[in-house]
Rosetta silent file (secondary structure, phi, psi, omega in degrees, C-alpha in Angstrom):
SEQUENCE: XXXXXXXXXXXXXXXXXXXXXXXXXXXXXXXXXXXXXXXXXXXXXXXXXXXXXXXXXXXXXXXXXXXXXXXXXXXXXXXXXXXXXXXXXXXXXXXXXXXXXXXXXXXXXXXXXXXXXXXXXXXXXXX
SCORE:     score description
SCORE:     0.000 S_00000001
   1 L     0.000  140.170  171.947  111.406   87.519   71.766 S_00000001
   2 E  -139.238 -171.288 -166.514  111.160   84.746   74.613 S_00000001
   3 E  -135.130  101.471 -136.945  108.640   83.084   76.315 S_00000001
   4 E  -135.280   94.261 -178.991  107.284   83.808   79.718 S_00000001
   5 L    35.566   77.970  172.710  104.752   81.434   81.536 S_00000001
   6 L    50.668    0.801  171.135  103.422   80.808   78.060 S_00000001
   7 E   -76.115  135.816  142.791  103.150   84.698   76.868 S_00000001
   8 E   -80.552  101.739  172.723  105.677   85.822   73.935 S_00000001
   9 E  -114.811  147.212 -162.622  107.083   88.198   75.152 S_00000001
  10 L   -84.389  107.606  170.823  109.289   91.051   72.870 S_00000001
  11 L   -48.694  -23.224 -166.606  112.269   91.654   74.546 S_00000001
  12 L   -86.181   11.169 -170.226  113.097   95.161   72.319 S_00000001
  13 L   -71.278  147.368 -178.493  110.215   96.847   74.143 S_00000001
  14 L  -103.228  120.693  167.394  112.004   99.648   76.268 S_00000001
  15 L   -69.563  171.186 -169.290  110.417   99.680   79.889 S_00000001
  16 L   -92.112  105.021  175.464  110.542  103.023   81.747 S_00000001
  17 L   -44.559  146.491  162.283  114.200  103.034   83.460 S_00000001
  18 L  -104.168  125.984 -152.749  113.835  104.449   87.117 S_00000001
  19 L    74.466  116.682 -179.268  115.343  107.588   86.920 S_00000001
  20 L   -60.274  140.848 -179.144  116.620  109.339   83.896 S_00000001
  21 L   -86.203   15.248 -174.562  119.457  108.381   82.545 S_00000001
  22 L   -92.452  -47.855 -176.714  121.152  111.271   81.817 S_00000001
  23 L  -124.368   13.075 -169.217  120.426  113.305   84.933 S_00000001
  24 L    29.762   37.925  159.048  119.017  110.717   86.979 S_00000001
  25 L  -130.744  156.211  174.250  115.560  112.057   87.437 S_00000001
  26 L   -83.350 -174.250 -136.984  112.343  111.173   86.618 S_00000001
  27 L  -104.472   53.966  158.027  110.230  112.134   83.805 S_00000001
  28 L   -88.115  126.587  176.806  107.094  114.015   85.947 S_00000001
  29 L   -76.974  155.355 -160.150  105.985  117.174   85.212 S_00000001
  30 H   -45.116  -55.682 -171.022  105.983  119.585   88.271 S_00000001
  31 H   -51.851  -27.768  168.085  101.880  120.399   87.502 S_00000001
  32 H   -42.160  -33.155 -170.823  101.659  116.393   88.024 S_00000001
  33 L   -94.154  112.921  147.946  102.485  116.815   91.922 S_00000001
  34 L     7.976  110.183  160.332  100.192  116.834   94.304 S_00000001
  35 L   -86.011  155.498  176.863  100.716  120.052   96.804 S_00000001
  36 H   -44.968  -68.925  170.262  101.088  119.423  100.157 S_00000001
  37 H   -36.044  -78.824 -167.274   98.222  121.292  101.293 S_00000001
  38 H   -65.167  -13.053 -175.877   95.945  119.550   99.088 S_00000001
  39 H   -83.867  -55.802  162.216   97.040  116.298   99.683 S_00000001
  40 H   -19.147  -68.696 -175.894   96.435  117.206  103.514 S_00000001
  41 H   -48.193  -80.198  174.796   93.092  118.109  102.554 S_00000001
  42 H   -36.942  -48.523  170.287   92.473  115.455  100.380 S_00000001
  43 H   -46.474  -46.636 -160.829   93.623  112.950  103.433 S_00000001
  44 H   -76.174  -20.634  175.063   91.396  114.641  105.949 S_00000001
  45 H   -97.489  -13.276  125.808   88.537  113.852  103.831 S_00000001
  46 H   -28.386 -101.559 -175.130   89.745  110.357  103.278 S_00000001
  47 H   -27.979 -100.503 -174.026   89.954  110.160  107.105 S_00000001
  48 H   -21.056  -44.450 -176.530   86.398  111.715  107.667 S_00000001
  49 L   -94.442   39.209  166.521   84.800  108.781  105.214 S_00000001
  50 L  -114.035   17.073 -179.709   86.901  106.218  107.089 S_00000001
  51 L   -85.811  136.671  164.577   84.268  105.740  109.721 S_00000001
  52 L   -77.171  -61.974 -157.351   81.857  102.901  108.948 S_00000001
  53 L   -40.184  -29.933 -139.328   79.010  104.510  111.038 S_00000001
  54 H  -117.050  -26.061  163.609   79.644  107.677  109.097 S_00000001
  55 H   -74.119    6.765  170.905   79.714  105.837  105.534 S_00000001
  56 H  -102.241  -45.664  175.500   76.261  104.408  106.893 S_00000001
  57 H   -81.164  -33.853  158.936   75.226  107.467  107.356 S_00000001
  58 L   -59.312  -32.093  155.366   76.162  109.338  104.208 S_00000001
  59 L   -81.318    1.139  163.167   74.345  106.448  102.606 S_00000001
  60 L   -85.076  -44.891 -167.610   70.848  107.048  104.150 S_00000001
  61 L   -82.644   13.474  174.459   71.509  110.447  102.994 S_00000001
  62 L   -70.024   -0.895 -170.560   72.389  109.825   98.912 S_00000001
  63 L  -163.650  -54.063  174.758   68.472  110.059   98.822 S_00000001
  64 L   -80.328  125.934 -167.882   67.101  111.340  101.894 S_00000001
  65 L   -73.640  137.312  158.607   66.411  114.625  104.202 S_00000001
  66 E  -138.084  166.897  163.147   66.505  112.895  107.768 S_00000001
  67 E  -135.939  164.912 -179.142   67.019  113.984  111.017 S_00000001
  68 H    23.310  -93.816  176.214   68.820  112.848  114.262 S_00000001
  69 H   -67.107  -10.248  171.368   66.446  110.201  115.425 S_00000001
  70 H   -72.588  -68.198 -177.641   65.680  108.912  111.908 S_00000001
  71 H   -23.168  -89.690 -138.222   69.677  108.059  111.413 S_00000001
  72 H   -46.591  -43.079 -153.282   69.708  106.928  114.827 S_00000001
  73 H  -101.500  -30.638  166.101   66.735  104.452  114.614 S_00000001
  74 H   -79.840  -15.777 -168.679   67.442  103.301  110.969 S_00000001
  75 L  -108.654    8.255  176.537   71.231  102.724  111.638 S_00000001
  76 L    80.078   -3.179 -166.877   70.576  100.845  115.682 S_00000001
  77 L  -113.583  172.242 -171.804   72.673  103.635  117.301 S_00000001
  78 L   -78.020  141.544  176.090   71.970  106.329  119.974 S_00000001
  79 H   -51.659  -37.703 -179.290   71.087  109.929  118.962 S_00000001
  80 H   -63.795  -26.721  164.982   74.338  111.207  120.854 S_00000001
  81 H   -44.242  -84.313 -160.957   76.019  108.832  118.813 S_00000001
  82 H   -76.415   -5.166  139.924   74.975  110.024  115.376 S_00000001
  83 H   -37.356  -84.891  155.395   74.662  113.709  116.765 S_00000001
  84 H    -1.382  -94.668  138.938   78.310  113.130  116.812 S_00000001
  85 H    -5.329  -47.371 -166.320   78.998  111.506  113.801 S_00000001
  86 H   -81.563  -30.689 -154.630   76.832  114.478  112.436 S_00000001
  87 H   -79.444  -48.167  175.934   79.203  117.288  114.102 S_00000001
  88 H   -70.549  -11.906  178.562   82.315  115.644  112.342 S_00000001
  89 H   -94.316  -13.201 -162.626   80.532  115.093  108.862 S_00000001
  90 H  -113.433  -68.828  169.137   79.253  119.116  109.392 S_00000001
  91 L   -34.073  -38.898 -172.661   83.059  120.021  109.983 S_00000001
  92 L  -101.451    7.432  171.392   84.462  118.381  106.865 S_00000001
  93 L    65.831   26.748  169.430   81.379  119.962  104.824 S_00000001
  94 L   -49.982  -78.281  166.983   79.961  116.756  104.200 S_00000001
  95 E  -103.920 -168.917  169.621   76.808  117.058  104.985 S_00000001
  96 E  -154.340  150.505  173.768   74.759  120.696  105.658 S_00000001
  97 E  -103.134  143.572 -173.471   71.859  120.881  108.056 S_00000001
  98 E  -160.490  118.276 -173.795   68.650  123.191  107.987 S_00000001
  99 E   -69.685  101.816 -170.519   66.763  123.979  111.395 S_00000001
 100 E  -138.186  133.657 -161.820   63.198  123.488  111.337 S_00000001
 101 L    29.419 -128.811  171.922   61.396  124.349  114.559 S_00000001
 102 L   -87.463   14.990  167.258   63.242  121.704  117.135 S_00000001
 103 E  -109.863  129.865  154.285   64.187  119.497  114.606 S_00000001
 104 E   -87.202  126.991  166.941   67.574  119.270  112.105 S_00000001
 105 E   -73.983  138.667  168.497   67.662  118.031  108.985 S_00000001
 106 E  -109.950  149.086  135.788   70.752  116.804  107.168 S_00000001
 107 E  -131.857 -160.654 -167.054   71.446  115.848  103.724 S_00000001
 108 E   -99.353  143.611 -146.856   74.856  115.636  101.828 S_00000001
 109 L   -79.923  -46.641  146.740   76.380  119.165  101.457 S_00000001
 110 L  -146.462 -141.821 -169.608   76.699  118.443   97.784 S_00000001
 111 H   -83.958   -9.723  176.835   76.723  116.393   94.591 S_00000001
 112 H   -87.277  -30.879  173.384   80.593  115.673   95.081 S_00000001
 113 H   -45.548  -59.182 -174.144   80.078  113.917   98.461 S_00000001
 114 H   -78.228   -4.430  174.250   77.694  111.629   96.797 S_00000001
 115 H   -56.898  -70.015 -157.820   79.743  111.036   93.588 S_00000001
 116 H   -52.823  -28.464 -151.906   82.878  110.128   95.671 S_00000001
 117 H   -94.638  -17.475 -174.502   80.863  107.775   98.122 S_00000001
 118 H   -91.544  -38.248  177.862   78.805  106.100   94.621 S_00000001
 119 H   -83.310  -16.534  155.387   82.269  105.735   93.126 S_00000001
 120 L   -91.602   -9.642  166.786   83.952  104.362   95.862 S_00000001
 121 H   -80.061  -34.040  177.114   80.727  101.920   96.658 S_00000001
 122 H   -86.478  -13.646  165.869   81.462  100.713   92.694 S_00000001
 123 H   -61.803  -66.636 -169.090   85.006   99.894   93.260 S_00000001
 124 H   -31.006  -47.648 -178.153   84.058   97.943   96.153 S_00000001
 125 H   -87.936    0.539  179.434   81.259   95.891   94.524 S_00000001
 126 L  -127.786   45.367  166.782   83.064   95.184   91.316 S_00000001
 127 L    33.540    0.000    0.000   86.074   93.982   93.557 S_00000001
């Protein structure tokens, strides 16, 4: 045991060596790794919420059907703008839209969009 900017700490503990020492790899199991393809995936949807405007927008819609010009006039930006915004959030299956005479409605395409975006709002606020 010593004493380390006032902790005691026990020296016999064995930390995790990098690389085994026998065969000099480490101890993951294969089902542990990420495939490439999903990690792609996983990025691109990363990427898609890595807009503010579009993380503005996905947060009018955790509770509300709106369309075009509502986004546009509650967030300050132009309808081609969030028409936009909406084409790339409708690609990554964000949101889904439903056509009602000449207006579209959006909301969030389903309950994991707003999970990730409520769980990624509580990292943020609890720093």
């Amino acid at each position: 045991m010593f004493i380390y900017s006032g902790f005691v700490v026990d020296h016999t503990f064995q930390s995790h060596s990098c690389g085994d020492v026998l065969n000099n790899e480490p101890h993951v199991a294969e089902e542990d790794i990420l495939e490439e393809e999903k990690a792609a995936s996983l990025a691109e949807l990363f990427r898609a919420m890595g807009d503010t405007n579009r993380i503005r927008i996905i947060g009018l819609l955790l509770d509300h059907e709106l369309c075009v010009h509502d986004i546009a006039v509650l967030l300050g930006m132009s309808q081609s703008a969030v028409s936009h915004q909406m084409k790339s959030l409708r690609q990554m299956r964000l949101v889904k839209s439903r056509k009602e005479g000449r207006h579209v409605y959006y909301t969030l395409d389903d309950d994991h969009v707003r999970q990730v975006f409520q769980i990624g709002l509580e990292h943020v606020e609890c720093g």
